[in-house]
PDB file of C-alpha atoms in Angstrom:
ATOM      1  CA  UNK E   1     -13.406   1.776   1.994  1.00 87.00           C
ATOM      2  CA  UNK E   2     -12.792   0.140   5.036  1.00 91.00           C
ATOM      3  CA  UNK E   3      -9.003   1.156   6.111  1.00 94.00           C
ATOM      4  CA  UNK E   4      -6.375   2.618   4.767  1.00 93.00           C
ATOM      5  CA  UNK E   5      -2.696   2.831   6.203  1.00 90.00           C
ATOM      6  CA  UNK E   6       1.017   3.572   5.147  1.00 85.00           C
ATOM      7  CA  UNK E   7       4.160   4.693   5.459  1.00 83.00           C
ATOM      8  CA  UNK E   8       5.998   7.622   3.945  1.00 80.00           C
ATOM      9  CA  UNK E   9       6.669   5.220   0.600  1.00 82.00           C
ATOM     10  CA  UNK E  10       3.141   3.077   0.378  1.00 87.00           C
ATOM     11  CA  UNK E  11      -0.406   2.754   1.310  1.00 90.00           C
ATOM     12  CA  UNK E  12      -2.370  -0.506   2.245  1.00 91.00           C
ATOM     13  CA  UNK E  13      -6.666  -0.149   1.675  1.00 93.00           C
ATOM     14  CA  UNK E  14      -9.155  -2.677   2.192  1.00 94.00           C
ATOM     15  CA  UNK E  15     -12.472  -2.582   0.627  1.00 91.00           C
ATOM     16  CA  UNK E  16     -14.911  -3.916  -0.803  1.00 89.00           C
ATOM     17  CA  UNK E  17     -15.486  -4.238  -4.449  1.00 89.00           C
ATOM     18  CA  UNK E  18     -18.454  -5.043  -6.933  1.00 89.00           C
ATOM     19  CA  UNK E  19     -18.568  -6.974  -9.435  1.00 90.00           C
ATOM     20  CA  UNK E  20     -19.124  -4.326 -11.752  1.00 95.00           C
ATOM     21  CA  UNK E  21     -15.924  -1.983 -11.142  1.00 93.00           C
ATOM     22  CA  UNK E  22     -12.396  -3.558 -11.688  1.00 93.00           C
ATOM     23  CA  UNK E  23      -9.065  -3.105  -8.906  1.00 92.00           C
ATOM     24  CA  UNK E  24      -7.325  -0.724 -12.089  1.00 93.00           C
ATOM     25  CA  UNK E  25     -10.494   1.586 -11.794  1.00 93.00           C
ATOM     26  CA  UNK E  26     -10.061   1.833  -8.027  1.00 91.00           C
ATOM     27  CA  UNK E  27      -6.975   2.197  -8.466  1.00 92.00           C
ATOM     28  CA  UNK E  28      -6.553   4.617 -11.337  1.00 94.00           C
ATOM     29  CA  UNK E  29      -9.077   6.958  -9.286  1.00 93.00           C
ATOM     30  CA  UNK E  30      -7.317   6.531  -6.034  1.00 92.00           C
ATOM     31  CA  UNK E  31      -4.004   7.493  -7.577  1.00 93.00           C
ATOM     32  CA  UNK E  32      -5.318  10.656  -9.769  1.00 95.00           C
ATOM     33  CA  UNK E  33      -7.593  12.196  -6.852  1.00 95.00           C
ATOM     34  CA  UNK E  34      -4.706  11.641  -4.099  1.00 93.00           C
ATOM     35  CA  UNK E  35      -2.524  12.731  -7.010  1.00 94.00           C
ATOM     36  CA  UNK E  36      -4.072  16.234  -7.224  1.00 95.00           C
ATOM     37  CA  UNK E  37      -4.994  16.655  -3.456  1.00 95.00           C
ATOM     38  CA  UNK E  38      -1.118  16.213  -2.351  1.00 93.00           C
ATOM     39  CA  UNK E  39      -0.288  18.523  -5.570  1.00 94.00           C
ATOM     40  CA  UNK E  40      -2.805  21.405  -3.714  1.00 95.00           C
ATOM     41  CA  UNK E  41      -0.821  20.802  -0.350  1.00 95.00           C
ATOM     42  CA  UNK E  42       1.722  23.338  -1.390  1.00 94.00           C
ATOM     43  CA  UNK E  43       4.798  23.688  -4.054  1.00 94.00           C
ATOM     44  CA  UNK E  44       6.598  21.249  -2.846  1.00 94.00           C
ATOM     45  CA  UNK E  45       4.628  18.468  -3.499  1.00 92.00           C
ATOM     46  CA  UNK E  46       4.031  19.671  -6.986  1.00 91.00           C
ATOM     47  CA  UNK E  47       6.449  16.666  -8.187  1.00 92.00           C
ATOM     48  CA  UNK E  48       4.371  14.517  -6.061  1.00 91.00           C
ATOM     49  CA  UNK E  49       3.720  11.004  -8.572  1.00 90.00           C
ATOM     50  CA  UNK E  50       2.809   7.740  -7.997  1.00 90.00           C
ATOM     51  CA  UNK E  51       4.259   4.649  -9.603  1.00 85.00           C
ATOM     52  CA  UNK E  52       2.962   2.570 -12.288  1.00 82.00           C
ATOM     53  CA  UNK E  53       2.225  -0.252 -10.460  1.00 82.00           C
ATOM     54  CA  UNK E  54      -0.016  -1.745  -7.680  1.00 87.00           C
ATOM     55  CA  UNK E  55      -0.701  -5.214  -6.705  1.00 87.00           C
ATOM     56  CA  UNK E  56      -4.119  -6.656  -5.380  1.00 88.00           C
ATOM     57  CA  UNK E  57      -5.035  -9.208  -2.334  1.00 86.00           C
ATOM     58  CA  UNK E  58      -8.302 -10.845  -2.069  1.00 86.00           C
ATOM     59  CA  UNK E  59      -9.072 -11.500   1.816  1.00 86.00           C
ATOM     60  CA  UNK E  60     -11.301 -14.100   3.504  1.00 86.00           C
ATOM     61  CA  UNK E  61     -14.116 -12.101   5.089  1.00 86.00           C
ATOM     62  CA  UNK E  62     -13.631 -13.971   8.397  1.00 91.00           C
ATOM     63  CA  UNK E  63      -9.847 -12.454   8.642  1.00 89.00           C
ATOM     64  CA  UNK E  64     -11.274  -8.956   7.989  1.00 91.00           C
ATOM     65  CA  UNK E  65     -10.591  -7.563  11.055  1.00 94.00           C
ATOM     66  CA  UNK E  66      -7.263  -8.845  11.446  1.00 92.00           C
ATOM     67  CA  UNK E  67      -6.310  -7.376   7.864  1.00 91.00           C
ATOM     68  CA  UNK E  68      -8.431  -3.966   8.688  1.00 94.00           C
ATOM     69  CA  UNK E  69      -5.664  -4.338  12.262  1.00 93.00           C
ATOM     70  CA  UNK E  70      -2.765  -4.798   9.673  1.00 89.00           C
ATOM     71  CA  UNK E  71      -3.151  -1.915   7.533  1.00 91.00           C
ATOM     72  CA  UNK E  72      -4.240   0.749  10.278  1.00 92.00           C
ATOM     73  CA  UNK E  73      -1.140  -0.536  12.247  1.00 87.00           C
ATOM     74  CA  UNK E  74       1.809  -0.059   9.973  1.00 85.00           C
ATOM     75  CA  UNK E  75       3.577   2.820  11.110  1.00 80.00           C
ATOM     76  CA  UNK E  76       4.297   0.829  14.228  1.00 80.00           C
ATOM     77  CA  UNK E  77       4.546  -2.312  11.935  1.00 75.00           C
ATOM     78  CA  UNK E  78       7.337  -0.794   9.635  1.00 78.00           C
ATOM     79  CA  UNK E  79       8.968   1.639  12.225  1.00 74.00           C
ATOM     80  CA  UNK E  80      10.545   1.901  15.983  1.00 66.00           C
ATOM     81  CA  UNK E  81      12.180   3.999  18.397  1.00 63.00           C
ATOM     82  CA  UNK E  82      11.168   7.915  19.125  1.00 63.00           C
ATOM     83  CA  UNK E  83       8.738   8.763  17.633  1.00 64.00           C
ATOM     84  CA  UNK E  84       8.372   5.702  14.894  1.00 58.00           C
ATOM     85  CA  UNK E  85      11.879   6.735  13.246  1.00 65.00           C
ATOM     86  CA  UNK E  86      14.299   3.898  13.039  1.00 68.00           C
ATOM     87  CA  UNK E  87      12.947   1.829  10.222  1.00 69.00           C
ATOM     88  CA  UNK E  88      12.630  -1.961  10.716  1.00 75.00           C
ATOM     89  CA  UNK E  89      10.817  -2.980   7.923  1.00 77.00           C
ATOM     90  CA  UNK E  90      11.006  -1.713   4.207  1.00 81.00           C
ATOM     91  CA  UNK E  91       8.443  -2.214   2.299  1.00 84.00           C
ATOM     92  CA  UNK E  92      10.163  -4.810  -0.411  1.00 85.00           C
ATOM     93  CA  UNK E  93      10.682  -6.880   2.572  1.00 84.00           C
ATOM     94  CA  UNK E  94       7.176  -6.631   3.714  1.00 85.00           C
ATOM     95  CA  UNK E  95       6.134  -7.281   0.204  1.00 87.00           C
ATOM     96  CA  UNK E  96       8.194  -9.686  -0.170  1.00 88.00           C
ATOM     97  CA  UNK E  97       6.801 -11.560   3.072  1.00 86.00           C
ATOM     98  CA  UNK E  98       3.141 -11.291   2.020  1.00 86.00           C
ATOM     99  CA  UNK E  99       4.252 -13.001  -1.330  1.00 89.00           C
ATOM    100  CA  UNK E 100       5.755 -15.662   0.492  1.00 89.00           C
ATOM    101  CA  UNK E 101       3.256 -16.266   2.778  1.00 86.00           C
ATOM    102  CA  UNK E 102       0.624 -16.543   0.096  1.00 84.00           C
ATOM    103  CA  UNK E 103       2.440 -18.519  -1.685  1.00 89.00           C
ATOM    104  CA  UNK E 104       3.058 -16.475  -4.580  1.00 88.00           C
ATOM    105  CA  UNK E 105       5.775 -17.144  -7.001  1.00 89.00           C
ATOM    106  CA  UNK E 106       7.830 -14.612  -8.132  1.00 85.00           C
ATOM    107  CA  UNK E 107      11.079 -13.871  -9.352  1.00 86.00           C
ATOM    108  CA  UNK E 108      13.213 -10.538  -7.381  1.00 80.00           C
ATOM    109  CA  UNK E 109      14.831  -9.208 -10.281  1.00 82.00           C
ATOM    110  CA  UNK E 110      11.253  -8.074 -11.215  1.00 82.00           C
ATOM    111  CA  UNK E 111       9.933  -6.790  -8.453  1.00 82.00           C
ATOM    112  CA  UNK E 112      11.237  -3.578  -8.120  1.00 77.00           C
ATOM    113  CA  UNK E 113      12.676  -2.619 -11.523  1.00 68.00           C
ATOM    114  CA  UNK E 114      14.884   0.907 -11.224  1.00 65.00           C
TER     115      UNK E 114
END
């Protein structure tokens, strides 16, 4: 694990990864170990869940430390005013930028499902 960074509603991690262990492994572990460490925090995080989903970026090595910048920078990247409270971007719109910007096509009405 090289970084990890978020917000109150979703995490960013960079890594590495080997051949041998697939992104829904990571994944699956990251979710059910963070999963029971929030649910020791105290009762009321006992409803604490993630969601189903996730969704994977491969980086160029050479923009490591720019992405490793990124993530450890997002409460200042998603929030301003005192004390990082007035909200300036969500994360569907940040999601939505990184899709765009590698050229990913998708269609909005299945992005977020309610």
């Amino acid at each position: 694990m090289e970084a990890i960074g978020g917000t109150y509603d979703h995490i960013h991690l960079v890594h590495s990864l080997p051949r041998t262990i697939s992104v829904a492994n990571v994944l699956k572990d990251v979710k059910s170990l963070s999963c029971k460490w929030m649910k020791e925090q105290g009762r009321q995080y006992y409803a604490f869940e993630w969601q189903t989903g996730y969704s994977t970026f491969s980086l160029d090595y050479r923009n490591r430390k720019a992405v490793v910048a990124y993530v450890m920078n997002q409460k200042k990247h998603h929030y301003t005013g005192p004390e990082g409270r007035q909200l300036k971007l969500s994360f569907e719109h940040e999601y939505k930028k990184l899709l765009k910007a590698y050229d990913c096509e998708f269609d909005p009405n299945y992005l977020f499902p309610s």
